[in-house]
JSON list of C-alpha atoms in Angstrom, two decimals:
[
{"chain": "A", "resi": 20, "resn": "MET", "atom": "CA", "xyz": [18.27, -53.23, 163.26]},
{"chain": "A", "resi": 21, "resn": "GLN", "atom": "CA", "xyz": [18.18, -49.99, 163.93]},
{"chain": "A", "resi": 22, "resn": "ASP", "atom": "CA", "xyz": [18.17, -48.16, 167.29]},
{"chain": "A", "resi": 23, "resn": "GLU", "atom": "CA", "xyz": [15.01, -46.18, 167.87]},
{"chain": "A", "resi": 24, "resn": "VAL", "atom": "CA", "xyz": [14.67, -43.97, 170.84]},
{"chain": "A", "resi": 25, "resn": "TYR", "atom": "CA", "xyz": [11.10, -42.90, 171.92]},
{"chain": "A", "resi": 26, "resn": "SER", "atom": "CA", "xyz": [10.59, -39.44, 173.08]},
{"chain": "A", "resi": 27, "resn": "ASP", "atom": "CA", "xyz": [7.14, -37.48, 174.40]},
{"chain": "A", "resi": 28, "resn": "GLY", "atom": "CA", "xyz": [9.07, -33.96, 173.53]},
{"chain": "A", "resi": 29, "resn": "ILE", "atom": "CA", "xyz": [11.76, -31.76, 173.76]},
{"chain": "A", "resi": 30, "resn": "ALA", "atom": "CA", "xyz": [13.13, -30.45, 177.53]},
{"chain": "A", "resi": 31, "resn": "GLU", "atom": "CA", "xyz": [15.73, -28.60, 176.50]},
{"chain": "A", "resi": 32, "resn": "ILE", "atom": "CA", "xyz": [16.88, -26.54, 173.10]},
{"chain": "A", "resi": 33, "resn": "THR", "atom": "CA", "xyz": [20.81, -25.28, 173.89]},
{"chain": "A", "resi": 34, "resn": "ILE", "atom": "CA", "xyz": [22.59, -23.58, 171.60]},
{"chain": "A", "resi": 35, "resn": "THR", "atom": "CA", "xyz": [26.66, -23.07, 172.63]},
{"chain": "A", "resi": 36, "resn": "GLY", "atom": "CA", "xyz": [28.51, -21.63, 170.16]},
{"chain": "A", "resi": 37, "resn": "PRO", "atom": "CA", "xyz": [27.63, -23.45, 166.79]},
{"chain": "A", "resi": 38, "resn": "ILE", "atom": "CA", "xyz": [26.00, -26.25, 168.32]},
{"chain": "A", "resi": 39, "resn": "VAL", "atom": "CA", "xyz": [22.82, -27.33, 169.24]},
{"chain": "A", "resi": 40, "resn": "ARG", "atom": "CA", "xyz": [21.88, -29.79, 171.92]},
{"chain": "A", "resi": 41, "resn": "ILE", "atom": "CA", "xyz": [18.13, -31.18, 172.11]},
{"chain": "A", "resi": 42, "resn": "ASP", "atom": "CA", "xyz": [17.37, -32.95, 175.16]},
{"chain": "A", "resi": 43, "resn": "LEU", "atom": "CA", "xyz": [15.06, -35.49, 174.68]},
{"chain": "A", "resi": 44, "resn": "MET", "atom": "CA", "xyz": [12.54, -36.31, 177.76]},
{"chain": "A", "resi": 45, "resn": "SER", "atom": "CA", "xyz": [9.68, -38.99, 178.32]},
{"chain": "A", "resi": 46, "resn": "LEU", "atom": "CA", "xyz": [7.23, -39.19, 181.12]},
{"chain": "A", "resi": 47, "resn": "SER", "atom": "CA", "xyz": [8.65, -41.94, 184.35]},
{"chain": "A", "resi": 48, "resn": "PRO", "atom": "CA", "xyz": [6.48, -44.58, 184.51]},
{"chain": "A", "resi": 49, "resn": "ALA", "atom": "CA", "xyz": [7.37, -44.80, 188.18]},
{"chain": "A", "resi": 50, "resn": "GLU", "atom": "CA", "xyz": [7.88, -40.92, 189.47]},
{"chain": "A", "resi": 51, "resn": "ARG", "atom": "CA", "xyz": [5.03, -38.86, 190.01]},
{"chain": "A", "resi": 52, "resn": "ASP", "atom": "CA", "xyz": [4.74, -35.34, 190.90]},
{"chain": "A", "resi": 53, "resn": "ALA", "atom": "CA", "xyz": [2.44, -34.21, 193.78]},
{"chain": "A", "resi": 54, "resn": "ASN", "atom": "CA", "xyz": [-0.20, -34.00, 191.73]},
{"chain": "A", "resi": 55, "resn": "ASN", "atom": "CA", "xyz": [-0.09, -37.68, 191.01]},
{"chain": "A", "resi": 56, "resn": "ASN", "atom": "CA", "xyz": [1.65, -36.54, 187.19]},
{"chain": "A", "resi": 57, "resn": "PRO", "atom": "CA", "xyz": [4.13, -38.24, 185.88]},
{"chain": "A", "resi": 58, "resn": "LYS", "atom": "CA", "xyz": [7.79, -36.44, 186.13]},
{"chain": "A", "resi": 59, "resn": "PRO", "atom": "CA", "xyz": [9.56, -35.65, 183.24]},
{"chain": "A", "resi": 60, "resn": "ALA", "atom": "CA", "xyz": [12.71, -38.17, 182.66]},
{"chain": "A", "resi": 61, "resn": "PHE", "atom": "CA", "xyz": [15.73, -37.28, 180.12]},
{"chain": "A", "resi": 62, "resn": "ARG", "atom": "CA", "xyz": [16.57, -40.50, 177.70]},
{"chain": "A", "resi": 63, "resn": "GLN", "atom": "CA", "xyz": [18.73, -38.80, 175.36]},
{"chain": "A", "resi": 64, "resn": "ARG", "atom": "CA", "xyz": [20.68, -36.12, 173.39]},
{"chain": "A", "resi": 65, "resn": "ILE", "atom": "CA", "xyz": [20.90, -35.34, 169.79]},
{"chain": "A", "resi": 66, "resn": "VAL", "atom": "CA", "xyz": [24.13, -32.91, 169.02]},
{"chain": "A", "resi": 67, "resn": "MET", "atom": "CA", "xyz": [24.15, -31.22, 165.65]},
{"chain": "A", "resi": 68, "resn": "PRO", "atom": "CA", "xyz": [26.00, -28.32, 164.26]},
{"chain": "A", "resi": 69, "resn": "VAL", "atom": "CA", "xyz": [23.54, -24.57, 164.21]},
{"chain": "A", "resi": 70, "resn": "ASP", "atom": "CA", "xyz": [22.81, -25.27, 159.99]},
{"chain": "A", "resi": 71, "resn": "ALA", "atom": "CA", "xyz": [21.78, -29.15, 160.36]},
{"chain": "A", "resi": 72, "resn": "PHE", "atom": "CA", "xyz": [19.49, -27.98, 163.15]},
{"chain": "A", "resi": 73, "resn": "ALA", "atom": "CA", "xyz": [18.21, -25.03, 161.04]},
{"chain": "A", "resi": 74, "resn": "ASN", "atom": "CA", "xyz": [17.74, -27.55, 158.42]},
{"chain": "A", "resi": 75, "resn": "SER", "atom": "CA", "xyz": [15.83, -29.90, 160.88]},
{"chain": "A", "resi": 76, "resn": "VAL", "atom": "CA", "xyz": [13.36, -27.20, 161.65]},
{"chain": "A", "resi": 77, "resn": "GLU", "atom": "CA", "xyz": [12.70, -26.39, 158.15]},
{"chain": "A", "resi": 78, "resn": "LEU", "atom": "CA", "xyz": [11.47, -29.92, 157.34]},
{"chain": "A", "resi": 79, "resn": "MET", "atom": "CA", "xyz": [9.68, -30.19, 160.74]},
{"chain": "A", "resi": 80, "resn": "GLN", "atom": "CA", "xyz": [7.77, -26.96, 159.83]},
{"chain": "A", "resi": 81, "resn": "ARG", "atom": "CA", "xyz": [6.70, -28.80, 156.24]},
{"chain": "A", "resi": 82, "resn": "VAL", "atom": "CA", "xyz": [5.60, -31.97, 157.40]},
{"chain": "A", "resi": 83, "resn": "VAL", "atom": "CA", "xyz": [3.54, -29.74, 160.21]},
{"chain": "A", "resi": 84, "resn": "LYS", "atom": "CA", "xyz": [1.92, -28.44, 157.31]},
{"chain": "A", "resi": 85, "resn": "GLY", "atom": "CA", "xyz": [0.92, -31.75, 155.64]},
{"chain": "A", "resi": 86, "resn": "LEU", "atom": "CA", "xyz": [-0.25, -32.81, 158.79]},
{"chain": "A", "resi": 87, "resn": "ILE", "atom": "CA", "xyz": [-2.66, -29.85, 159.22]},
{"chain": "A", "resi": 88, "resn": "GLU", "atom": "CA", "xyz": [-3.57, -29.70, 155.12]},
{"chain": "A", "resi": 89, "resn": "ALA", "atom": "CA", "xyz": [-4.56, -33.63, 155.98]},
{"chain": "A", "resi": 90, "resn": "GLY", "atom": "CA", "xyz": [-7.07, -32.70, 159.01]},
{"chain": "A", "resi": 91, "resn": "ALA", "atom": "CA", "xyz": [-4.51, -35.30, 161.34]},
{"chain": "A", "resi": 92, "resn": "ILE", "atom": "CA", "xyz": [-3.52, -32.47, 163.73]},
{"chain": "A", "resi": 93, "resn": "LYS", "atom": "CA", "xyz": [-5.25, -29.17, 164.21]},
{"chain": "A", "resi": 94, "resn": "PRO", "atom": "CA", "xyz": [-2.69, -25.35, 164.04]},
{"chain": "A", "resi": 95, "resn": "ASN", "atom": "CA", "xyz": [-1.66, -24.39, 167.62]},
{"chain": "A", "resi": 96, "resn": "SER", "atom": "CA", "xyz": [-1.08, -21.42, 168.71]},
{"chain": "A", "resi": 97, "resn": "ALA", "atom": "CA", "xyz": [2.18, -20.13, 167.17]},
{"chain": "A", "resi": 98, "resn": "ALA", "atom": "CA", "xyz": [0.35, -20.01, 163.51]},
{"chain": "A", "resi": 99, "resn": "SER", "atom": "CA", "xyz": [-1.65, -17.37, 165.44]},
{"chain": "A", "resi": 100, "resn": "GLY", "atom": "CA", "xyz": [1.25, -15.31, 166.37]},
{"chain": "A", "resi": 101, "resn": "ASP", "atom": "CA", "xyz": [2.35, -16.96, 170.07]},
{"chain": "A", "resi": 102, "resn": "THR", "atom": "CA", "xyz": [5.92, -16.15, 170.35]},
{"chain": "A", "resi": 103, "resn": "GLY", "atom": "CA", "xyz": [6.47, -18.67, 172.59]},
{"chain": "A", "resi": 104, "resn": "GLN", "atom": "CA", "xyz": [7.50, -17.27, 175.25]},
{"chain": "A", "resi": 105, "resn": "ALA", "atom": "CA", "xyz": [5.79, -17.94, 178.87]},
{"chain": "A", "resi": 106, "resn": "PRO", "atom": "CA", "xyz": [4.20, -14.57, 179.97]},
{"chain": "A", "resi": 107, "resn": "ALA", "atom": "CA", "xyz": [6.17, -12.91, 183.29]},
{"chain": "A", "resi": 108, "resn": "ASP", "atom": "CA", "xyz": [4.38, -13.70, 185.54]},
{"chain": "A", "resi": 109, "resn": "SER", "atom": "CA", "xyz": [3.47, -16.77, 185.57]},
{"chain": "A", "resi": 110, "resn": "ALA", "atom": "CA", "xyz": [5.23, -19.98, 187.14]},
{"chain": "A", "resi": 111, "resn": "PRO", "atom": "CA", "xyz": [7.92, -22.12, 185.13]},
{"chain": "A", "resi": 112, "resn": "PRO", "atom": "CA", "xyz": [5.58, -24.38, 182.41]},
{"chain": "A", "resi": 113, "resn": "ASN", "atom": "CA", "xyz": [5.34, -27.97, 183.86]},
{"chain": "A", "resi": 114, "resn": "LEU", "atom": "CA", "xyz": [7.37, -30.67, 181.36]},
{"chain": "A", "resi": 115, "resn": "ALA", "atom": "CA", "xyz": [4.32, -33.10, 181.36]},
{"chain": "A", "resi": 116, "resn": "THR", "atom": "CA", "xyz": [1.64, -30.86, 180.00]},
{"chain": "A", "resi": 117, "resn": "ARG", "atom": "CA", "xyz": [2.89, -28.49, 177.89]},
{"chain": "A", "resi": 118, "resn": "SER", "atom": "CA", "xyz": [3.41, -28.85, 173.95]},
{"chain": "A", "resi": 119, "resn": "ARG", "atom": "CA", "xyz": [5.80, -26.40, 172.97]},
{"chain": "A", "resi": 120, "resn": "ASN", "atom": "CA", "xyz": [9.09, -25.63, 174.21]},
{"chain": "A", "resi": 121, "resn": "PHE", "atom": "CA", "xyz": [10.10, -22.54, 176.45]},
{"chain": "A", "resi": 122, "resn": "SER", "atom": "CA", "xyz": [13.97, -22.56, 176.12]},
{"chain": "A", "resi": 123, "resn": "PRO", "atom": "CA", "xyz": [15.77, -20.02, 178.30]},
{"chain": "A", "resi": 124, "resn": "ASN", "atom": "CA", "xyz": [18.07, -20.20, 175.35]},
{"chain": "A", "resi": 125, "resn": "PHE", "atom": "CA", "xyz": [15.31, -17.15, 173.76]},
{"chain": "A", "resi": 126, "resn": "THR", "atom": "CA", "xyz": [13.41, -15.51, 176.98]},
{"chain": "A", "resi": 127, "resn": "SER", "atom": "CA", "xyz": [14.16, -12.04, 177.65]}
]
């Protein structure tokens, strides 16, 4: 039997030298925020070299393209030129509601 890990998304991606760390999160069934939304909770970390990360991203992009072409998902704002960075005057995004990663590693 192989282990499986469920994740509601990626909470953080950290790059340190040649190593990429991807923190997976899921929504807590017990902890709630002030608006009664489930709080994100760290679940597991994937650690890989940057070249493996780049290859993984390329593979995921091909899968997303296939899902869009099949009509399983709709293209998000990234396809229309969104840089993935939060506006300078906005509050930090809520992990429970955001759909894209906004790592501080890539903000200016």
